[in-house]
Coordinates of C-alpha atoms and ligand atoms in Angstrom, one line a residue:
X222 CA 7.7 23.1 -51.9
X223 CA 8.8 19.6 -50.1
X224 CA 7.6 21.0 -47.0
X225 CA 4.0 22.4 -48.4
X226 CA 3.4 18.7 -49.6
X227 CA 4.8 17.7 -46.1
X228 CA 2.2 20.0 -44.5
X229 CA -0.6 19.2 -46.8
X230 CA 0.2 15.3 -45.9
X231 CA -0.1 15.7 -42.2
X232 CA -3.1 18.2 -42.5
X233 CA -4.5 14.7 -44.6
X234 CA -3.8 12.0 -42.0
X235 CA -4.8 14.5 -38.7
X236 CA -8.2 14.9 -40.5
X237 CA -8.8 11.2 -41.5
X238 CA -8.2 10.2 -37.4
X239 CA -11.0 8.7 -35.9
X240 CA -10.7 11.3 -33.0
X241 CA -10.3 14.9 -32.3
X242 CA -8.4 15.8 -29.3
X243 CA -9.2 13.7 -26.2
X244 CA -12.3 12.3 -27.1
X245 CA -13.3 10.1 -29.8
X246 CA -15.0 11.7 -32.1
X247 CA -17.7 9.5 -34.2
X248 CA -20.4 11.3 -33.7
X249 CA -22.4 8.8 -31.6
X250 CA -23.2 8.7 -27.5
X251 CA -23.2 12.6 -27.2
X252 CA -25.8 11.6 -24.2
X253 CA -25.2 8.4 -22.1
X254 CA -26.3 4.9 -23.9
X255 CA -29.7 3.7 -22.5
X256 CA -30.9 0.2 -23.4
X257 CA -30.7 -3.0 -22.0
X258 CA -27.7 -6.0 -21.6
X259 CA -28.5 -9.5 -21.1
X260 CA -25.7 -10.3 -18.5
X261 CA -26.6 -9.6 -15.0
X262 CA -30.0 -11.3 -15.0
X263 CA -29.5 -14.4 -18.1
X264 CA -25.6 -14.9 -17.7
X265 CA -24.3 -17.4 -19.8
X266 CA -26.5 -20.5 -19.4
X267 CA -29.6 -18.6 -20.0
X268 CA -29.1 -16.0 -22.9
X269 CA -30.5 -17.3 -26.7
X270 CA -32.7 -15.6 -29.2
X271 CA -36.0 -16.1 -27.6
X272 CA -34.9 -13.8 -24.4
X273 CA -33.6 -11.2 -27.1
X274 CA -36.9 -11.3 -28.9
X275 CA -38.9 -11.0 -26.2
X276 CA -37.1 -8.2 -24.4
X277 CA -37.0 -6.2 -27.7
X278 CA -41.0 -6.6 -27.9
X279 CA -41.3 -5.9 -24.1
X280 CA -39.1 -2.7 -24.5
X281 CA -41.0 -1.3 -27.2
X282 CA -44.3 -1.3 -25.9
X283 CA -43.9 -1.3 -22.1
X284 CA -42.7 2.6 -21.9
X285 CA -38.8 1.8 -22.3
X286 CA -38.2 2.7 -25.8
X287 CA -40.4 6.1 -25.0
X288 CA -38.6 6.6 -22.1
X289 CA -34.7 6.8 -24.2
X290 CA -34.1 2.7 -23.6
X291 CA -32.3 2.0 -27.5
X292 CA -30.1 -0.8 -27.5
X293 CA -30.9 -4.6 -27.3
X294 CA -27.5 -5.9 -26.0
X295 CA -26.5 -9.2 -25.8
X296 CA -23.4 -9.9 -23.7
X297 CA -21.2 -13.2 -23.1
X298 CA -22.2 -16.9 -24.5
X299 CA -23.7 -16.2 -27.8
X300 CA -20.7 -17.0 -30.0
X301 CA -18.9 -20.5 -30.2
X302 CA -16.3 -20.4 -32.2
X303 CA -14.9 -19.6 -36.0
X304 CA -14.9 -20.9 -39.5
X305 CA -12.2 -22.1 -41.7
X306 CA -12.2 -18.7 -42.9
X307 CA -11.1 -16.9 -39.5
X308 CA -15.5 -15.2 -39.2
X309 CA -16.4 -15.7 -36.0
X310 CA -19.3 -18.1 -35.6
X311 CA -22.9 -17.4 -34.1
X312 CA -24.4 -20.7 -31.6
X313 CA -27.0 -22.7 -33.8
X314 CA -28.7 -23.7 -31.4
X315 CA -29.5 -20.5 -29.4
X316 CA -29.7 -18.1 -32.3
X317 CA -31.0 -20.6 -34.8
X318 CA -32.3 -17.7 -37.3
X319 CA -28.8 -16.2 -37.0
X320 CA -27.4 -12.9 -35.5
X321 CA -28.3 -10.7 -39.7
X322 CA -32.3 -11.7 -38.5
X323 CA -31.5 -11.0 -35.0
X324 CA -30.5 -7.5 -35.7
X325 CA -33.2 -6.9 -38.1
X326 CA -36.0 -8.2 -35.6
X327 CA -34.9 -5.3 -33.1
X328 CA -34.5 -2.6 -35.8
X329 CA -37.8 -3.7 -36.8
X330 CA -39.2 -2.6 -32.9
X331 CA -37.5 0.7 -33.4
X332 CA -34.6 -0.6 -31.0
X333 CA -30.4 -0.5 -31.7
X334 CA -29.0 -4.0 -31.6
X335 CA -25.4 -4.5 -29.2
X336 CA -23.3 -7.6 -29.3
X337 CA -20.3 -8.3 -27.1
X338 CA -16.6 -9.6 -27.5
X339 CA -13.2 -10.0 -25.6
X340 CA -9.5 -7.8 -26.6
X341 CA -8.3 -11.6 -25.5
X342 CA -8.3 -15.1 -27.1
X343 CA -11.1 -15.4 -25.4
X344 CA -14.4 -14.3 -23.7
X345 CA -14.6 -14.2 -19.6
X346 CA -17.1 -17.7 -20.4
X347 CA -14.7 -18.9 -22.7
X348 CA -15.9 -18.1 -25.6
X349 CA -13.4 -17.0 -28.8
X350 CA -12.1 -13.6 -28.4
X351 CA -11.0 -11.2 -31.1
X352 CA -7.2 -10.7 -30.1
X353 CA -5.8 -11.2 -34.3
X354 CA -9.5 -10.6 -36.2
X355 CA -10.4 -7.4 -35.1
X356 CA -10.8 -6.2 -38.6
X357 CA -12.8 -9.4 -39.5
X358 CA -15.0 -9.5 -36.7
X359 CA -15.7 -5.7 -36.9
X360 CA -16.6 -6.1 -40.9
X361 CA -19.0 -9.0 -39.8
X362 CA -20.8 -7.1 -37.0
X363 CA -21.4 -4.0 -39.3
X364 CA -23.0 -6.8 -41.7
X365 CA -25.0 -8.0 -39.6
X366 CA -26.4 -4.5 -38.4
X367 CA -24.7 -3.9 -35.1
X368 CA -25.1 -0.7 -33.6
X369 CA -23.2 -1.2 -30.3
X370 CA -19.8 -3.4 -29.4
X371 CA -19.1 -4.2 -25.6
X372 CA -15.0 -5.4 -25.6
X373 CA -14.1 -7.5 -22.5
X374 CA -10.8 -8.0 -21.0
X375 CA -10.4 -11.9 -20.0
X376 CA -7.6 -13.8 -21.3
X377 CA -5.2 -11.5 -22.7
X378 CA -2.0 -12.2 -23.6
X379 CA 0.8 -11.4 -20.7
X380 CA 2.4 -7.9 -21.0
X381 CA -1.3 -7.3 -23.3
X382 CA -1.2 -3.5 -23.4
X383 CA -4.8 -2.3 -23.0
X384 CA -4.9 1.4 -24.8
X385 CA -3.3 0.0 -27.7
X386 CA -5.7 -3.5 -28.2
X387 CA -8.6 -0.9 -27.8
X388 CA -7.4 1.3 -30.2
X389 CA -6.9 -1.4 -32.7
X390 CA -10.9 -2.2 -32.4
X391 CA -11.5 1.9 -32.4
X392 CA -9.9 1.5 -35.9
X393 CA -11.4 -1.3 -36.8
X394 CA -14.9 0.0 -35.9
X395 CA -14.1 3.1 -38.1
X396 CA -13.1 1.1 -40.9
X397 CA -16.2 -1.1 -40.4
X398 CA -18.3 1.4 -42.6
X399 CA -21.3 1.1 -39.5
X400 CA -21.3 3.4 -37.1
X401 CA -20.7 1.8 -33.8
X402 CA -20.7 2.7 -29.7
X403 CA -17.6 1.5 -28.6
X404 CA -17.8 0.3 -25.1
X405 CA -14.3 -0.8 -23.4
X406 CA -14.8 -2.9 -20.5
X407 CA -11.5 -3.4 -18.5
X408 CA -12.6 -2.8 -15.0
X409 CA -11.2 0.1 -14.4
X410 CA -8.4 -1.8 -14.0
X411 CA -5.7 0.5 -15.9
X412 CA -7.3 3.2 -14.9
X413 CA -8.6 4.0 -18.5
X414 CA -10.3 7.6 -17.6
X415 CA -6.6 8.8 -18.4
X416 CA -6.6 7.4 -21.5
X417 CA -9.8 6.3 -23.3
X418 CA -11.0 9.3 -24.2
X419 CA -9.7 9.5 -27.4
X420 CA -10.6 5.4 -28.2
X421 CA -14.0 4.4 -26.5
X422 CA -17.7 5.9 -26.5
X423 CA -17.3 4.7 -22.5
X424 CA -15.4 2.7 -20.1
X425 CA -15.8 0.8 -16.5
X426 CA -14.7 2.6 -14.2
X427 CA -15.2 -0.2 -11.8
X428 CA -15.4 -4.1 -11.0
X429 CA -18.3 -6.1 -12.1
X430 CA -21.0 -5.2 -10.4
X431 CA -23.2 -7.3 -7.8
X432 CA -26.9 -6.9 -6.9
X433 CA -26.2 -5.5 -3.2
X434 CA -26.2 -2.5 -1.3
X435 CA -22.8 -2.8 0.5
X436 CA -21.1 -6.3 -0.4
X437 CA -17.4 -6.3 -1.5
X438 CA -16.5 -9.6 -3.4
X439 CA -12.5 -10.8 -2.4
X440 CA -12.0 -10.5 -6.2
X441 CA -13.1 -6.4 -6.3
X442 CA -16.0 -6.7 -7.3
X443 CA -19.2 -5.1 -5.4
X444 CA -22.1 -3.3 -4.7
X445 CA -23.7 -0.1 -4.8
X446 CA -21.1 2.0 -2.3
X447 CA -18.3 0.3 -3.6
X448 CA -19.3 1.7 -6.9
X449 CA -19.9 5.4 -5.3
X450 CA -16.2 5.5 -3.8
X451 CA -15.0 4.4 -7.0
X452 CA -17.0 6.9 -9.0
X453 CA -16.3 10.2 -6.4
X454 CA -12.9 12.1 -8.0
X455 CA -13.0 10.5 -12.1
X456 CA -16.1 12.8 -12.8
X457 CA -13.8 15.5 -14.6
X458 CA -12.4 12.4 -17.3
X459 CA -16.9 11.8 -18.3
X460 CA -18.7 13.5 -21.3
X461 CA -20.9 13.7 -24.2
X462 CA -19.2 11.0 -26.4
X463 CA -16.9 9.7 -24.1
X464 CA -18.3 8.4 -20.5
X465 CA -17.2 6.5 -17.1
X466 CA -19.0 3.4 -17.2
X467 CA -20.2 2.2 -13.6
X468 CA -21.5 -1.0 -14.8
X469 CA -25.2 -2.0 -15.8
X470 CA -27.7 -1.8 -13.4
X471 CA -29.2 -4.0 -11.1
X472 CA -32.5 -2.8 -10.4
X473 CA -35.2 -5.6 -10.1
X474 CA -33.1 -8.4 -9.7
X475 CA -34.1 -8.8 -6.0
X476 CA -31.0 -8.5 -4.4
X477 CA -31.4 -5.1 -3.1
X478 CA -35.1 -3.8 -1.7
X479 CA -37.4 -0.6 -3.1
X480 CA -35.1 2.3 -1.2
X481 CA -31.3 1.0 -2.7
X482 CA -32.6 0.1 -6.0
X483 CA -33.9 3.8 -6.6
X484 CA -30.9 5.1 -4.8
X485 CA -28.9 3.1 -7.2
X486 CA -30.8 4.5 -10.4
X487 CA -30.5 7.8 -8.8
X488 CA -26.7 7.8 -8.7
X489 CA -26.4 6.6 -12.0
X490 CA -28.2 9.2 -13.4
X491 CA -26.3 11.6 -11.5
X492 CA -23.1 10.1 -12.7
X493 CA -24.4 10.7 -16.3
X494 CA -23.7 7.3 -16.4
X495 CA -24.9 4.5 -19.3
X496 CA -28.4 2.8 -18.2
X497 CA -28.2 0.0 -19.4
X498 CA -31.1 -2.2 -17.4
X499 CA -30.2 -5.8 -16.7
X500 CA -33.2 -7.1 -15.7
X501 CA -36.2 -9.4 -16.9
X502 CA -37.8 -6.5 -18.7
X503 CA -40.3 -8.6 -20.0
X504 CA -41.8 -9.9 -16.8
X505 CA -41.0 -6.6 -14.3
X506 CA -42.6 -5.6 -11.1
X507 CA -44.4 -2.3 -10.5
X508 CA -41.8 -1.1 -8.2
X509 CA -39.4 -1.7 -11.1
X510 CA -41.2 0.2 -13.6
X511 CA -41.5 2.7 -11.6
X512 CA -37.7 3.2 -11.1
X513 CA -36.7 2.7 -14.7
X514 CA -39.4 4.5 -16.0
X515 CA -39.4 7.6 -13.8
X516 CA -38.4 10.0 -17.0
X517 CA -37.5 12.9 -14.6
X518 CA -34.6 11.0 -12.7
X519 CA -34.1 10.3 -16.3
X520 CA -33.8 13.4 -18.0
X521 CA -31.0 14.4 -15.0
X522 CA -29.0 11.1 -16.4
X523 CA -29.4 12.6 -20.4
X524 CA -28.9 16.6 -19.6
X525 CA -27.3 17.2 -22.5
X526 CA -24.2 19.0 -20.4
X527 CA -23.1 15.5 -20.0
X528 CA -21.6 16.1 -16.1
X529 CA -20.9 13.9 -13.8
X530 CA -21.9 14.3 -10.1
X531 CA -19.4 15.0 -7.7
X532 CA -20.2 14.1 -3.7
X533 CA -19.4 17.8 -2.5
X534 CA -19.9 17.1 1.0
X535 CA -19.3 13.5 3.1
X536 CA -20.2 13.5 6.7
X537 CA -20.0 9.1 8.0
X538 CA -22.5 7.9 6.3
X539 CA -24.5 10.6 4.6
X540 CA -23.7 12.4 1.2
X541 CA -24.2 15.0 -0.9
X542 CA -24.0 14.6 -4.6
X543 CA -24.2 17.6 -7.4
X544 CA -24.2 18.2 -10.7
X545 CA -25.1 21.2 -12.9
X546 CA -27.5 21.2 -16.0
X547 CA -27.2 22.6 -19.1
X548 CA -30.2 25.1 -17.9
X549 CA -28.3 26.5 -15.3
X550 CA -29.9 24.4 -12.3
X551 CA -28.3 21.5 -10.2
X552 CA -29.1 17.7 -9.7
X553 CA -28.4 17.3 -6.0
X554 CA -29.2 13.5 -4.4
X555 CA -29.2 13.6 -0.7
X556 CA -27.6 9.8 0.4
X557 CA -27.7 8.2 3.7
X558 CA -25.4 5.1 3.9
X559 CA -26.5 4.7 7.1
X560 CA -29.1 2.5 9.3
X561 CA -31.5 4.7 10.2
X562 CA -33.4 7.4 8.8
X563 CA -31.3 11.1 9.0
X564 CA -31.8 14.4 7.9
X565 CA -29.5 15.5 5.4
X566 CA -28.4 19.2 4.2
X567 CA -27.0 21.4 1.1
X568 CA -26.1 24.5 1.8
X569 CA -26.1 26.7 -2.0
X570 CA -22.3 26.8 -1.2
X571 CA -21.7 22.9 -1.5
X572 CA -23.5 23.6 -4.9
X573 CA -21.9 26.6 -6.5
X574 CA -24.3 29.1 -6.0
X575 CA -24.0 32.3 -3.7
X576 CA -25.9 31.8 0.4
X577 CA -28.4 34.3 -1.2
X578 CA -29.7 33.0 -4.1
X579 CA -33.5 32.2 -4.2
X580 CA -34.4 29.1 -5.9
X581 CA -37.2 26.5 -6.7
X582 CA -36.8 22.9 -5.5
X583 CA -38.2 19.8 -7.6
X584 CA -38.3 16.4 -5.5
X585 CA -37.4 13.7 -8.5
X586 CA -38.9 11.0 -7.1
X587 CA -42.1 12.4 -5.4
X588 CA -43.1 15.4 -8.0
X589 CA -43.7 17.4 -5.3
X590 CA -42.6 21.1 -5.7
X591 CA -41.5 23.4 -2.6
X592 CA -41.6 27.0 -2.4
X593 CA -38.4 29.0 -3.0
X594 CA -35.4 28.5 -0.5
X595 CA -33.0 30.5 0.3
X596 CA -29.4 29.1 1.6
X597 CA -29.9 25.7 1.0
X598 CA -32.1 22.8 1.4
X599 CA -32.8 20.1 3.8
X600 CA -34.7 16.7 3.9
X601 CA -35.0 13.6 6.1
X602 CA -33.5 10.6 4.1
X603 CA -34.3 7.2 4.7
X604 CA -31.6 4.4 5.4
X605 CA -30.3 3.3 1.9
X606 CA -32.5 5.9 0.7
X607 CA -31.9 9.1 -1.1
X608 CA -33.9 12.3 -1.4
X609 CA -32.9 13.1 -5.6
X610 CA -34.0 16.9 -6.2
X611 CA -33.6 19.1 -9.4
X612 CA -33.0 22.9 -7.9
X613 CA -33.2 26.1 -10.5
X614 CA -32.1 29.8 -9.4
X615 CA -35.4 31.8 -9.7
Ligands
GLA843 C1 -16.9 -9.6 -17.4 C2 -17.6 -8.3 -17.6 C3 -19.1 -8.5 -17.4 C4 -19.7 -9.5 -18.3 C5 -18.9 -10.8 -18.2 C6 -19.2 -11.8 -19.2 O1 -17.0 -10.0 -16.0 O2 -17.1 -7.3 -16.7 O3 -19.8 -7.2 -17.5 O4 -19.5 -9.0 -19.6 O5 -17.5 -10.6 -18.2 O6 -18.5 -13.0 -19.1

């Protein structure tokens, strides 16, 4: 009889786990995130609640909340420090109507509202972190209506283990009574594909990212091939509900031109990967639009298989990347690294379909349909450029 109770108590405990197996379980991020973060184009210095308003208002009537764009995120710098009673502490003078009215104002547009903290004492900009109030902080977030929690890795304590501080937050999140994404952000630096699964909604995989083609900062971080080497071989660890993380994106921040930044979107949605933009979405070029609103490329990036792209084939400079769909079909992106304009091929083979299999080809970035091939297909890339094409058995 002992042992029946015994039973019946484990059966108890293994249900009321956050996670199931080796993903976590909550219920929410079954496709990747979309939205938008405030980092890469506001930083610290320029982030307060007008930029938040206005990006909320821009994403709901410029296409972006149609298109999947969700959450309003707002990353380092908007938190100084914490009352007598241990809550943390909003900036007056940035968010002067407060984080509660914050939230509402981009529920009110239809939109999810993210907010950002540190497993440390404190924030990469100094700001306090939540190593000792995890329960506190994740209470007060879930009052305020937060839908979405980045946690950063700066100043943690030495010997700080990472799967068990993100687990604590995981816990606290559940207990929170909100559901919440939980995004873990330690770099890739512990290699967390091998063990986040069970804790975070998704992980980087990689360094910060910077808004170049091919740079490589002495600290790790870089651009956009960096971020492809470190993305080819961790595609098994991604999907629905638990995804690698290859940073926000870039696109319109000027550092890159036309051809890289819709290469970069390309292999992001071929990753499977979060979009979360990091521009001025407010005041964007056509070119941008066009990029972050091209709902096809898009559609590859949510395909509710949840796959990440593998590079099946690597000759120098030029690529091929694949990834199946839940109809059946294949996301291939065609890549050339290189400086001038090359023709690039995928045999079926490099794909996973038999040499004989007839099938249609959809260029992702063009519209333009070709007639059935048989074998494999074939396309001139430009440099930095990719040919992004969506290839269904007939
Ligand atoms: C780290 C993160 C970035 C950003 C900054 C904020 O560098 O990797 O994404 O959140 O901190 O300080």
């Amino acid at each position: 009889m002992r042992s029946v109770a015994r039973l019946f108590f484990v059966m108890i405990s293994l249900a009321m786990l956050p996670c199931v197996g080796n993903a976590l379980d909550n219920g929410l991020a079954r496709t990747p995130p979309m939205g938008w973060n405030s980092w890469n184009k506001f930083g610290c210095k320029d982030l307060n609640e007008k930029v938040v308003r206005a990006t909320a208002d821009a994403m709901a009537s410029n296409g972006m909340k149609d298109a999947g764009y969700q959450f309003v995120i707002l990353d380092d710098c908007w938190q100084t420090g914490r009352d007598a009673s241990g809550n943390i502490v909003a900036d007056v003078e940035r968010f002067p109507s407060g984080m509660k009215a914050l939230g509402d104002y981009i529920h009110s547009k239809g939109l999810k509202f993210g907010i950002y903290t540190d497993a440390g004492t404190m924030t990469c900009a100094k700001r306090p972190g939540s190593i000792g109030h995890e329960y506190l902080d994740a209470k007060q977030y879930a009052n305020w209506g937060v839908d979405y929690l980045k946690e950063d890795w700066c100043n943690t304590l030495p010997g700080q283990n990472s799967e068990a501080s993100y687990t604590l937050m995981r816990n606290a999140l559940a207990d929170s009574g909100r559901p919440i994404v939980f995004s873990i952000c330690e770099w890739g630096s512990t290699k967390p594909w091998l063990w986040a699964g069970p804790i975070g909604n998704l992980w980087r995989a990689t360094p910060d990212i910077q808004d170049c083609w091919d740079c490589k900062r002495s600290w790790g971080g870089g651009g956009v091939t960096l971020i492809m080497d470190l993305m080819s071989g961790i595609e098994s660890y991604s999907g629905p509900g638990h995804w690698n993380d290859p940073d926000m994106l870039e696109v319109g921040n000027g550092g890159m031109n036309k051809e890289e930044y819709r290469t970069h979107f390309s292999m992001w949605a071929m990753w499977s990967a979060p979009l979360l933009a990091g521009n001025a979405v407010a005041n964007m070029s056509a070119d941008t639009k066009e990029i972050l609103l091209n709902k096809e490329v898009i559609a590859i990036d949510q395909d509710a298989l949840g796959q990440q792209a593998s590079r099946v084939k690597k000759t120098g400079d030029l690529e091929v990347w694949s990834k199946q769909l839940a109809d059946g079909g294949r996301a291939v992106a065609l890549v050339n690294r290189g400086p001038a304009t090359a023709q690039i091929s995928a045999s079926w083979t490099d794909i996973g379909y038999p040499e004989a299999v007839s099938a249609s080809v959809h260029d992702l970035w063009t519209g333009k349909d070709s007639a059935a091939k048989k074998g494999g297909y074939s396309a001139e890339v430009p440099s930095h450029g990719v040919i992004m094409v969506r290839i269904k058995p007939q």
